[in-house]
XYZ file of C-alpha atoms in Angstrom:
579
model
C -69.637 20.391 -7.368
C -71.315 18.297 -4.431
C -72.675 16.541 -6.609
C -69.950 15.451 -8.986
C -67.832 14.291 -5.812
C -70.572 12.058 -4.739
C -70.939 10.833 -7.778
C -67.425 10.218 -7.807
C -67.508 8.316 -4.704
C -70.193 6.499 -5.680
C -68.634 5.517 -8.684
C -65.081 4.780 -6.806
C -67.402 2.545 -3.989
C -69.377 0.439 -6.832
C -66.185 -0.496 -8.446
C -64.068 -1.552 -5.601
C -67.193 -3.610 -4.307
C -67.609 -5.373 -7.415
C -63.493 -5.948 -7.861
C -63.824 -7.562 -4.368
C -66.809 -9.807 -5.508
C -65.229 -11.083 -8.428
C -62.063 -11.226 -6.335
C -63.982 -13.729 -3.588
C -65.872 -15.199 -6.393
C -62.134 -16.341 -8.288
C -60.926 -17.064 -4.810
C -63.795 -19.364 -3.663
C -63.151 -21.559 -6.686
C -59.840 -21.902 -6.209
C -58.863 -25.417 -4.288
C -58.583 -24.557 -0.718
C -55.238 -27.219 0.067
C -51.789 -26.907 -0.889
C -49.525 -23.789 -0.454
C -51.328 -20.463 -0.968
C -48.863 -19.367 -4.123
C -50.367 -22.826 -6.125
C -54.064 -22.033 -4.521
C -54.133 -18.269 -5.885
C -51.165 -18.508 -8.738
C -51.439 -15.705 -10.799
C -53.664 -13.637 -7.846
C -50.535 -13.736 -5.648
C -48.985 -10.731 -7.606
C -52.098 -8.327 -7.012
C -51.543 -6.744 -3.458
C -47.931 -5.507 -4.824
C -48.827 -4.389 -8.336
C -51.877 -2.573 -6.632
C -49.326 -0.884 -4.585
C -46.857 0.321 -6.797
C -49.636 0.838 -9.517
C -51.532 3.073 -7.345
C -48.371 4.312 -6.029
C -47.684 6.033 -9.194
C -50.973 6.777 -10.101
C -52.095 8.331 -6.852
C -48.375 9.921 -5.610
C -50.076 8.661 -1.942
C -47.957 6.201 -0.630
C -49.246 5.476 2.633
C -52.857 5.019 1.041
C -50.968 2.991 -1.733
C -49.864 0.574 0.899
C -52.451 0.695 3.140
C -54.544 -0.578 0.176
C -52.417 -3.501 -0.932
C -52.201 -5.044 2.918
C -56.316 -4.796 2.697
C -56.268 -6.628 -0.887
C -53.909 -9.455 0.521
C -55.331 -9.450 3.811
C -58.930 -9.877 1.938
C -57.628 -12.555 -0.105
C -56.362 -14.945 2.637
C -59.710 -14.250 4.465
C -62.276 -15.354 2.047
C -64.107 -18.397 2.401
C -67.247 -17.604 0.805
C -68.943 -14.779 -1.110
C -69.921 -12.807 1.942
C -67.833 -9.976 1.409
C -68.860 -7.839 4.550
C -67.640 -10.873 6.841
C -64.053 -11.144 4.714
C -63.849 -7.154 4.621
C -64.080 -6.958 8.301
C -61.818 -9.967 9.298
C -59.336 -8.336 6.732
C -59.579 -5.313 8.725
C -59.081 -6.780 11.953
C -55.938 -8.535 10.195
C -54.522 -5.711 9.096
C -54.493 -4.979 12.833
C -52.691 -8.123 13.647
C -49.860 -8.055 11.048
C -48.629 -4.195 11.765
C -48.574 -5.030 15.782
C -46.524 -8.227 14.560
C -44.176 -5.848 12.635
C -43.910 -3.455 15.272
C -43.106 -6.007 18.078
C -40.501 -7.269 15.941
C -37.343 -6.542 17.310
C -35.208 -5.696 14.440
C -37.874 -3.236 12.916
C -38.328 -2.028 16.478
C -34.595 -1.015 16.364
C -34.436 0.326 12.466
C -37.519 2.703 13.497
C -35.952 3.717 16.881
C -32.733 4.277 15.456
C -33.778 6.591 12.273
C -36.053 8.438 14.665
C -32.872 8.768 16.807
C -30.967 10.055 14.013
C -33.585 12.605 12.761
C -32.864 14.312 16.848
C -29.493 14.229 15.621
C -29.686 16.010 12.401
C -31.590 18.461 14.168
C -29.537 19.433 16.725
C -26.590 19.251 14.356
C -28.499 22.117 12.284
C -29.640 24.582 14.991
C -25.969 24.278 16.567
C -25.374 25.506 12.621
C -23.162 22.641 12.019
C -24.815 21.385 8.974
C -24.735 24.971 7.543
C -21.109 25.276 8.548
C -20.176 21.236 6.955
C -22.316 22.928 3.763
C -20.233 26.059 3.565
C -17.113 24.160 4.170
C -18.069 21.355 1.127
C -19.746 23.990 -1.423
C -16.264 25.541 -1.367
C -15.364 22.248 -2.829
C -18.157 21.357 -4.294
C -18.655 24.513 -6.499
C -20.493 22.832 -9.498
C -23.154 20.631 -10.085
C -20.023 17.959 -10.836
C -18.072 18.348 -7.931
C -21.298 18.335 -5.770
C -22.398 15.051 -7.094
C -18.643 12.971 -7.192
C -18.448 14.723 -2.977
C -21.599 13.127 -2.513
C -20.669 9.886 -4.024
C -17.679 9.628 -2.143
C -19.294 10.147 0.890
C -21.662 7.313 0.608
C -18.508 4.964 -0.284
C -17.208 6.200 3.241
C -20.336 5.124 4.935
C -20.144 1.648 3.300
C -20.891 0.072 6.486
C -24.830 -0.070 6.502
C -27.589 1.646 3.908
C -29.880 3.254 6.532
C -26.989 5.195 8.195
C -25.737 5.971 4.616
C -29.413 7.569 3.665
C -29.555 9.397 6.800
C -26.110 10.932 6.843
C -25.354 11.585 3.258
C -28.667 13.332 2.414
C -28.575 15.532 4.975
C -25.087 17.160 4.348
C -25.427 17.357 0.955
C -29.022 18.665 0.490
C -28.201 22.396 1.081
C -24.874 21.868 -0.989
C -27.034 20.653 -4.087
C -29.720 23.107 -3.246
C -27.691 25.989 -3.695
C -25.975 24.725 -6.684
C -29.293 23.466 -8.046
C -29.214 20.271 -8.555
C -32.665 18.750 -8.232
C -33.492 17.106 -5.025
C -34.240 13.673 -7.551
C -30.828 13.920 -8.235
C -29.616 13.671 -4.694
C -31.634 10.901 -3.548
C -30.402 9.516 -6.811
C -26.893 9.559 -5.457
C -27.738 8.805 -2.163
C -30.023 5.216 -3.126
C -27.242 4.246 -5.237
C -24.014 4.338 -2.916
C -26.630 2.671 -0.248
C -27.275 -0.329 -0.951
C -25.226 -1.149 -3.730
C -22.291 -0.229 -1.592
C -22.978 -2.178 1.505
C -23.789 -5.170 -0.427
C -20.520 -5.183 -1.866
C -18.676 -4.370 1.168
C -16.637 -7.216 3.159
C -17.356 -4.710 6.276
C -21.307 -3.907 6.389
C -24.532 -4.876 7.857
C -25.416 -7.292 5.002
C -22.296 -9.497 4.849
C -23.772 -11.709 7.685
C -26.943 -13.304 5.764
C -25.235 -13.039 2.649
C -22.433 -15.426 3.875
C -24.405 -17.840 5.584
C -26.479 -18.044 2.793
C -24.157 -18.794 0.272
C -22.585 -21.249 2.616
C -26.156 -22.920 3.517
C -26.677 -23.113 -0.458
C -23.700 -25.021 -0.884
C -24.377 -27.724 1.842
C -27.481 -28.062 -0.497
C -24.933 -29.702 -3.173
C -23.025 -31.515 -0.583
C -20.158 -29.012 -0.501
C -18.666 -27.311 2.158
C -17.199 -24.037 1.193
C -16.292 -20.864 3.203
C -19.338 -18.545 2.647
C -17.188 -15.717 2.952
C -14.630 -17.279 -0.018
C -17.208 -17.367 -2.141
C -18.921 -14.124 -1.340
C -14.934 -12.521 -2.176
C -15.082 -14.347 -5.775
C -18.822 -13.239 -6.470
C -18.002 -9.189 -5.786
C -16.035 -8.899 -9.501
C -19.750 -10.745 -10.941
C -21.506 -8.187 -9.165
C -21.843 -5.826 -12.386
C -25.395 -4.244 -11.568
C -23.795 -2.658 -8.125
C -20.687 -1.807 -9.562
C -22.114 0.109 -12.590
C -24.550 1.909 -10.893
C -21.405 3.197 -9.443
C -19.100 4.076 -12.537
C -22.976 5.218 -13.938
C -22.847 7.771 -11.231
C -19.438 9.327 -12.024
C -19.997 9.349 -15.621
C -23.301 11.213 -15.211
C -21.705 13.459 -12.986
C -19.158 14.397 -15.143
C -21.020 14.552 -18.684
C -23.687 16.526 -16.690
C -26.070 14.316 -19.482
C -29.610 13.548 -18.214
C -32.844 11.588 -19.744
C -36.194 10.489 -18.570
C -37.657 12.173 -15.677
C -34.723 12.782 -14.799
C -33.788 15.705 -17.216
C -37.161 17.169 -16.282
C -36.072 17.110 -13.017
C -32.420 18.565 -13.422
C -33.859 21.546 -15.552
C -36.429 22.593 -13.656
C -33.606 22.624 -10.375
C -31.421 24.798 -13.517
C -34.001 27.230 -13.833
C -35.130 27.955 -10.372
C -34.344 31.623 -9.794
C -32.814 32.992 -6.663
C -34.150 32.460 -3.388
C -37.156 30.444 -5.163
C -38.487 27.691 -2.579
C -37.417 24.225 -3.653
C -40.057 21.430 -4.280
C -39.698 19.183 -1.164
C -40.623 16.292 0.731
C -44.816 16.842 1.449
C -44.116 16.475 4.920
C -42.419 18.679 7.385
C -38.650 18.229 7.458
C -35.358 19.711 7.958
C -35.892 21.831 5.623
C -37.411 24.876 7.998
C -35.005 24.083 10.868
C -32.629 27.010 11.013
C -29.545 27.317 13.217
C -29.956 29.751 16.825
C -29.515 33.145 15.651
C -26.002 34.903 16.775
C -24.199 31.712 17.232
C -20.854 31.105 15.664
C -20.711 28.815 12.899
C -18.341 25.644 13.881
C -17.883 22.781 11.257
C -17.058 20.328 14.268
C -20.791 20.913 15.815
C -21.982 18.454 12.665
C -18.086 16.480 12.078
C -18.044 15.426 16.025
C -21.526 13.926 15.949
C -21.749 12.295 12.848
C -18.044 10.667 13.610
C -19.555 9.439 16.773
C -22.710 7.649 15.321
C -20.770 6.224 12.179
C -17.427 5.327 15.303
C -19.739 4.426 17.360
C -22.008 2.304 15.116
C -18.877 -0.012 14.156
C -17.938 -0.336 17.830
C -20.868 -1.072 18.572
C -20.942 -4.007 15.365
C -18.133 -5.284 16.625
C -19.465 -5.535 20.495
C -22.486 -6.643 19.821
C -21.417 -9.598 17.486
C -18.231 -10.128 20.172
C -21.000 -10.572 22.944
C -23.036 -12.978 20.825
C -20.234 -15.215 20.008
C -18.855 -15.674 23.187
C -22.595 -16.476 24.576
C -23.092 -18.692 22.047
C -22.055 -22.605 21.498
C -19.254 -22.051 18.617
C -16.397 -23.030 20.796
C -14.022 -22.546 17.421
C -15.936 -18.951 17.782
C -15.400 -18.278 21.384
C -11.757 -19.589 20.992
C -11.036 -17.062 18.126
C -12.193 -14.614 20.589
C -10.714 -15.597 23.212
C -7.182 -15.301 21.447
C -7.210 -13.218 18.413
C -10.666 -10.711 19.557
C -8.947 -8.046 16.972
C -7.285 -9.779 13.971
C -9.178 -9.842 10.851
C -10.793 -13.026 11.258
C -12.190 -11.897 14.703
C -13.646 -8.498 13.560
C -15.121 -10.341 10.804
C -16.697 -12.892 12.816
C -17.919 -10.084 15.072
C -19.403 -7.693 12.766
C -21.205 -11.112 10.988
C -22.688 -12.013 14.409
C -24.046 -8.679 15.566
C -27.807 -7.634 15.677
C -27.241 -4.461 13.515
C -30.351 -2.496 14.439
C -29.472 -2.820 18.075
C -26.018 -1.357 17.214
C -26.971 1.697 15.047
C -29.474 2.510 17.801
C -26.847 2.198 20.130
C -24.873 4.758 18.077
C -27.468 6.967 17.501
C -28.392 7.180 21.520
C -24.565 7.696 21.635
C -24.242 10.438 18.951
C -27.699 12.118 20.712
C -26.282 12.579 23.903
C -22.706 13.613 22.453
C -24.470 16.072 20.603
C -27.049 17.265 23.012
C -23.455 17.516 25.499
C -22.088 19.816 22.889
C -25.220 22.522 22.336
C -24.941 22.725 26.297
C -21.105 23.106 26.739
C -21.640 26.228 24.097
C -24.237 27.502 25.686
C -26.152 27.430 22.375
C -28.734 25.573 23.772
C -30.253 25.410 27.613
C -30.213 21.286 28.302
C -34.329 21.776 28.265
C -34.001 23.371 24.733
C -31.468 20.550 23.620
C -34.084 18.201 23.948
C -36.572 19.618 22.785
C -34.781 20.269 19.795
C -34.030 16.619 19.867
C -37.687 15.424 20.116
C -38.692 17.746 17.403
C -36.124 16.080 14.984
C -37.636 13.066 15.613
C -41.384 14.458 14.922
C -40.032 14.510 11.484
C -38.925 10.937 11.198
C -42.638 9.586 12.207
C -44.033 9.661 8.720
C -41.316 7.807 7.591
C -41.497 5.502 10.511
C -45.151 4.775 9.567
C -44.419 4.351 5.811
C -41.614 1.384 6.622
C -44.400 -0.172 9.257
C -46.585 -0.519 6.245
C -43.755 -1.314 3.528
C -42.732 -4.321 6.037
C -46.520 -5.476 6.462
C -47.174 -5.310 3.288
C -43.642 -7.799 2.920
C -45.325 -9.837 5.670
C -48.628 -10.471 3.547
C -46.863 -10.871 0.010
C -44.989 -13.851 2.070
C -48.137 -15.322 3.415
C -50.036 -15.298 -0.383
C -47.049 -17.131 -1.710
C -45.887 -13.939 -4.474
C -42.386 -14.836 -4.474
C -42.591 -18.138 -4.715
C -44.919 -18.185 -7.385
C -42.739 -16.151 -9.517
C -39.778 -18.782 -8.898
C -42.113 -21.335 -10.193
C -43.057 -19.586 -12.900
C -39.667 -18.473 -14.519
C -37.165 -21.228 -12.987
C -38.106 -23.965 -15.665
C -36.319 -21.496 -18.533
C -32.600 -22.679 -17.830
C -30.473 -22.820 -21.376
C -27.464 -22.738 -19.300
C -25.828 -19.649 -20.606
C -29.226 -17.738 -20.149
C -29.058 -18.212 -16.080
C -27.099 -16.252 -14.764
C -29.230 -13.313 -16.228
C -32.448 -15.117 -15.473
C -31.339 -15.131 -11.659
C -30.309 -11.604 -11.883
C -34.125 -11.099 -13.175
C -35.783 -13.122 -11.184
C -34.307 -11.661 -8.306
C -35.035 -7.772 -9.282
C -38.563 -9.079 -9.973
C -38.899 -10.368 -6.611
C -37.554 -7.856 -4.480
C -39.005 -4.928 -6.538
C -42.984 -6.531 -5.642
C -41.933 -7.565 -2.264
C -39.437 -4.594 -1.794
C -36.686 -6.622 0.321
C -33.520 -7.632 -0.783
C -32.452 -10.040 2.438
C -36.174 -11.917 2.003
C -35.584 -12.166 -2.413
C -31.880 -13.545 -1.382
C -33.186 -15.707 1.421
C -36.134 -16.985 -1.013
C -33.538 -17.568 -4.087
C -30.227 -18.564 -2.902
C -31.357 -22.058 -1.964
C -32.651 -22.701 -5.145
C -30.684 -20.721 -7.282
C -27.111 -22.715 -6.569
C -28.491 -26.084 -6.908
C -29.873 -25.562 -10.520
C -26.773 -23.765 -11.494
C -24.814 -26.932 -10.614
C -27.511 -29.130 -11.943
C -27.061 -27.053 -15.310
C -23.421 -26.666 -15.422
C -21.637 -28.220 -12.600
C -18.831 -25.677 -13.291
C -17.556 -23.479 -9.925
C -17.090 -20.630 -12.204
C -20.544 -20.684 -13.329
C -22.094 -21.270 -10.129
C -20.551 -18.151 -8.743
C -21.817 -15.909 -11.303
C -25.584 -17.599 -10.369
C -24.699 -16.877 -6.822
C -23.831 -13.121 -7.614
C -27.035 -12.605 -10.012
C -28.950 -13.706 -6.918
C -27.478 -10.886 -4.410
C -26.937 -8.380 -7.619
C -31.129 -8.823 -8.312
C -32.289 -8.838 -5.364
C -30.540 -4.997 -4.829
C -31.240 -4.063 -8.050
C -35.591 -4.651 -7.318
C -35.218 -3.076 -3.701
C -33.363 -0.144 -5.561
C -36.377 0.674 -7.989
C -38.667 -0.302 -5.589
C -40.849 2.569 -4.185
C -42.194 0.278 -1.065
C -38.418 -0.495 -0.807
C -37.473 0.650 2.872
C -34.292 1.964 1.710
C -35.634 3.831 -1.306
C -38.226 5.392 1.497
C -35.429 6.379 3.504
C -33.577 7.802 0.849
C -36.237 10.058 0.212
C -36.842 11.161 3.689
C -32.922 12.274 3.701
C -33.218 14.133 1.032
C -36.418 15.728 1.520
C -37.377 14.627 -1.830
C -40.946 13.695 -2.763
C -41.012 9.718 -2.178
C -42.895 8.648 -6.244
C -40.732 11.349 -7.516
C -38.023 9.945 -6.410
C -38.214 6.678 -7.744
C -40.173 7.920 -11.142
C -36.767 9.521 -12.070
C -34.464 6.393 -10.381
C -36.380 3.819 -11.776
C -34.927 4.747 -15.655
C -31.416 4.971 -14.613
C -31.403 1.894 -12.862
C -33.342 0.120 -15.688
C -31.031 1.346 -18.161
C -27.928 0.196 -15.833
C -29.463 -2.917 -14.906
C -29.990 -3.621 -19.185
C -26.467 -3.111 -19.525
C -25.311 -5.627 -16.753
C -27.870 -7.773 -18.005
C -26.456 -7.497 -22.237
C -22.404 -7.098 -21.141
C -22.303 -8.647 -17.840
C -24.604 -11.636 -17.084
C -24.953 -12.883 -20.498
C -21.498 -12.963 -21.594
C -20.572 -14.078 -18.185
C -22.693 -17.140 -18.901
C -20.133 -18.156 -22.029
C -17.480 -17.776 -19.583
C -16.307 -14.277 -20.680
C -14.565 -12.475 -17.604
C -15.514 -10.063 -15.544
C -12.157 -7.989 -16.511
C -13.059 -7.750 -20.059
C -17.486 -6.940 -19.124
C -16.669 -4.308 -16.885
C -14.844 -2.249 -19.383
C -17.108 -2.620 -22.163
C -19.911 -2.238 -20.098
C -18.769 1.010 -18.925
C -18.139 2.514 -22.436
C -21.310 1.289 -23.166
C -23.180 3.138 -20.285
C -21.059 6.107 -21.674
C -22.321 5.692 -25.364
C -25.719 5.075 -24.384
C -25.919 8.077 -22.018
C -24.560 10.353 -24.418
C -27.239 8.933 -27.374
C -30.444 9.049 -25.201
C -29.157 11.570 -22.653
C -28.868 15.436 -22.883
C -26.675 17.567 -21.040
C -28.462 19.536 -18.232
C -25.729 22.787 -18.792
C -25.011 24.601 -15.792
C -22.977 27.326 -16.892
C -25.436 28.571 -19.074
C -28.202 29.152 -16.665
C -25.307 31.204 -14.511
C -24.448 32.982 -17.531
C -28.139 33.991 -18.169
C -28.468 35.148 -14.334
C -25.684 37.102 -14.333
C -26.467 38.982 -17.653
């Protein structure tokens, strides 16, 4: 046996040495000027197929990642054929660029405020507020239908930002759907899908800022000056891949009709018997946190803290972006704050000016303390227990914490090798004008599902993507849908994405194995994003509108679910139970 697994490794060693020979060898002929996405071209895709390929091949996603930084890292450091000397200053690197992501403030603040969150959830379930919230829904949500239209209502309530909406959604409903088995895929399903896609759409989130100001700096680009927030209002009806997902979701819901993975999935959940452990998350969660035996079970020990961090997190939008403005040099800003602080236009202007992961850390301090405030007042916990309770919730966060550090350095090193924009190089040059619009749309998924970011694919796209649609068809009409296949791509990638931070998070709410996860979303949103792609973008680019696509994309999704799907039957298996 010994001897097979060195073998093995030997084997395993001999290959990746020669890979990063002829790697150097291909690099070292390369010319060494110019931007690195012309010096390597087609080499610039390797560190993020590596990492989703061996994502799916290996289910290890922190060695997954880990590996593609070292490939890109490796790739930027070689300067001649002495591998040792490029493997070590591609270690050291590696170093360099996850400090650099640490130290950055905004990723500072997402990690601080989901490990924040995690204390919450924690205390929230040994007060037995989460069991007492579950109770209180699975009344409601007695079937596998109700259970998944409660779920997707709930992540339409917290439209505001994605990372609060994975945290908070998946947590509530995970005992619900456990007890009503519905596969844990399914949930994160749910829970991905009303992220994102929600707050992208929404004229109140985290994501309306850059998307604005890009659409408005893409404009200047063809000498106009529009209101980025006009045109963001006309694009939402173009938006077809986020709202189908969403009509997707109901219909599934309600047909109960499954394929892919996905079906797997959903009957192996059907036929789990009893008290039967359900396949989790591999690391520890919330899962084995139980509430303080004797206690009184009170709905309002998980309602009170979760209003105060989703409360407190728009408060704290609106300060933050209030604070900003008035410090700032906009005196048409300052003077709209000044006078009208809470009309629409000012909370607007607010919530696009705040530092969001400052605010939603804010909140979750907030929502700790309120929390913590509560286990003491009931004397369910001692104030020493509360937080340790508190830090333990946390503990459970860190893997995830560690997973985005790598997802955004591995971001960091696609950007330096040039990835993204050697895809827009590649593919912008096929422009029949009706074709565009879904070309975008493409282009965009492409980009953000290899990089796994939907603000850097918009950032990298917009500016190029409204010029050549007005150099193609110098129509308004057209140029909006462009502008919406650029924001509707980019979420459509970082939803399939598995080094997507949102997809990651998604998991970690749900307690659902991270590949397995996006093995099962990947087919839904593929077969969503083919029908906004055949009924939405390409009609749209004949100037069909969206109040006619919509429709007949829908029945469409319907038809197609019901030929390739097959309905995961839930009374059946309680039928068979109870026999």
């Amino acid at each position: 046996m010994n001897i097979n697994n060195n073998m093995k490794i030997g084997i395993i060693t001999a290959v990746c040495v020669i890979g990063l020979f002829v790697l150097s060898l291909l690099i070292t002929q390369m010319p060494a000027d110019g931007n690195n996405s012309a010096r390597f071209g087609v080499l610039t895709l390797l560190p993020p197929l590596v990492a989703i390929a061996l994502a799916f091949i290996t289910k290890e996603t922190i060695l997954s990642l880990f590996i593609g930084i070292f490939i890109g890292e490796f790739m930027l450091c070689v300067t001649d054929l002495n591998i040792v000397n490029s493997i070590i200053n591609a270690f050291l690197a590696i170093a360099h660029q996850i400090i650099a992501c640490m130290s950055d403030p905004w990723n500072a603040g997402i990690i601080l405020q989901c490990l924040l969150i995690g204390g919450v959830i924690q205390l929230i379930t040994k007060m037995g507020g989460a069991k007492a919230l579950a109770d209180a829904l699975a009344k409601r949500a007695d079937t596998p239908r109700k259970a998944q239209l409660i779920t997707w209502f709930l992540g339409l309530c917290v439209f505001f930002d994605d990372y609060a909406n994975s945290l908070i959604v998946g947590p509530i409903m995970r005992p619900v759907m456990d007890k009503l088995k519905v596969s844990r895929e399914k949930l994160a399903f749910v829970v991905d899908a009303t992220a994102a896609p929600v707050a992208g759409i929404a004229i109140i989130s985290t994501w309306i800022g850059l998307e604005i100001s890009l659409i408005a700096a893409g404009f200047k680009t063809i000498g106009m000056d529009v209101s980025g927030f006009g045109i963001f209002l006309q694009t939402i009806p173009y938006r077809y891949y986020n709202i189908l997902i969403l009509i997707f979701i109901v219909i599934s819901a309600l047909t109960l009709y499954e394929f892919g993975p996905m079906k797997k999935a959903e009957q192996e959940a059907r036929a789990r018997k009893g008290l039967e452990p359900v396949k989790a998350f591999e690391a520890p969660g919330f899962d084995e946190v139980q509430p303080v035996e004797g206690i009184k079970l009170n709905v309002w020990n998980a309602i009170i803290p979760i209003l105060t961090l989703i409360v407190g997190a728009l408060i704290a939008f609106y300060w933050n972006g209030y604070s900003a403005i008035l410090s700032g040099n906009d005196q048409a800003l300052i003077t709209l704050m000044k006078t009208s602080p809470l009309s629409f236009d000012g909370i607007f202007e607010a919530l696009s000016a705040s530092d969001t992961s400052v605010s939603l850390f804010q909140a979750a301090l907030l929502a700790s303390i309120v929390a913590m405030v509560m286990a003491v007042a009931q004397r369910i916990m001692t104030i020493e227990q509360a937080i340790s309770e508190w830090i333990g919730g946390m503990k459970t966060i860190v893997i995830t914490g560690v997973i985005l550090l790598l997802a955004w350095s591995l971001g960091g090193v696609i950007g330096e090798v040039g990835t993204a924009d050697y895809l827009v190089s590649v593919l912008k040059d096929t422009i029949p004008y009706w074709i565009l619009p879904s070309l975008i749309f493409i282009l965009g998924g492409l980009i953000s599902f290899a990089t796994g970011t939907a603000y850097g694919t918009m950032s990298i796209l917009m500016p190029l993507a409204i010029p050549l649609a007005w150099a193609v068809s110098p129509d308004m009409g057209f140029v909006i849908t462009c502008t919406s296949g650029v924001l509707t791509g980019a979420i459509f990638g970082d939803h399939c994405s598995p080094i997507s931070d949102t997809t990651i998070l998604s998991s970690m709410g749900t307690s659902c194995n991270h590949i397995d996860h996006v093995q099962t979303q990947i087919y839904y949103a593929g077969f969503v994003a083919i029908i906004a792609i055949i009924f939405g973008y390409i009609p749209a680019g004949f100037g069909i509108p969206w109040y006619i696509s919509i429709p007949v994309a829908t029945i469409m999704m319907f038809v197609g679910l019901k030929i390739i799907g097959e309905k995961v039957d839930f009374e059946k298996n309680v039928e068979e139970e109870t026999a």
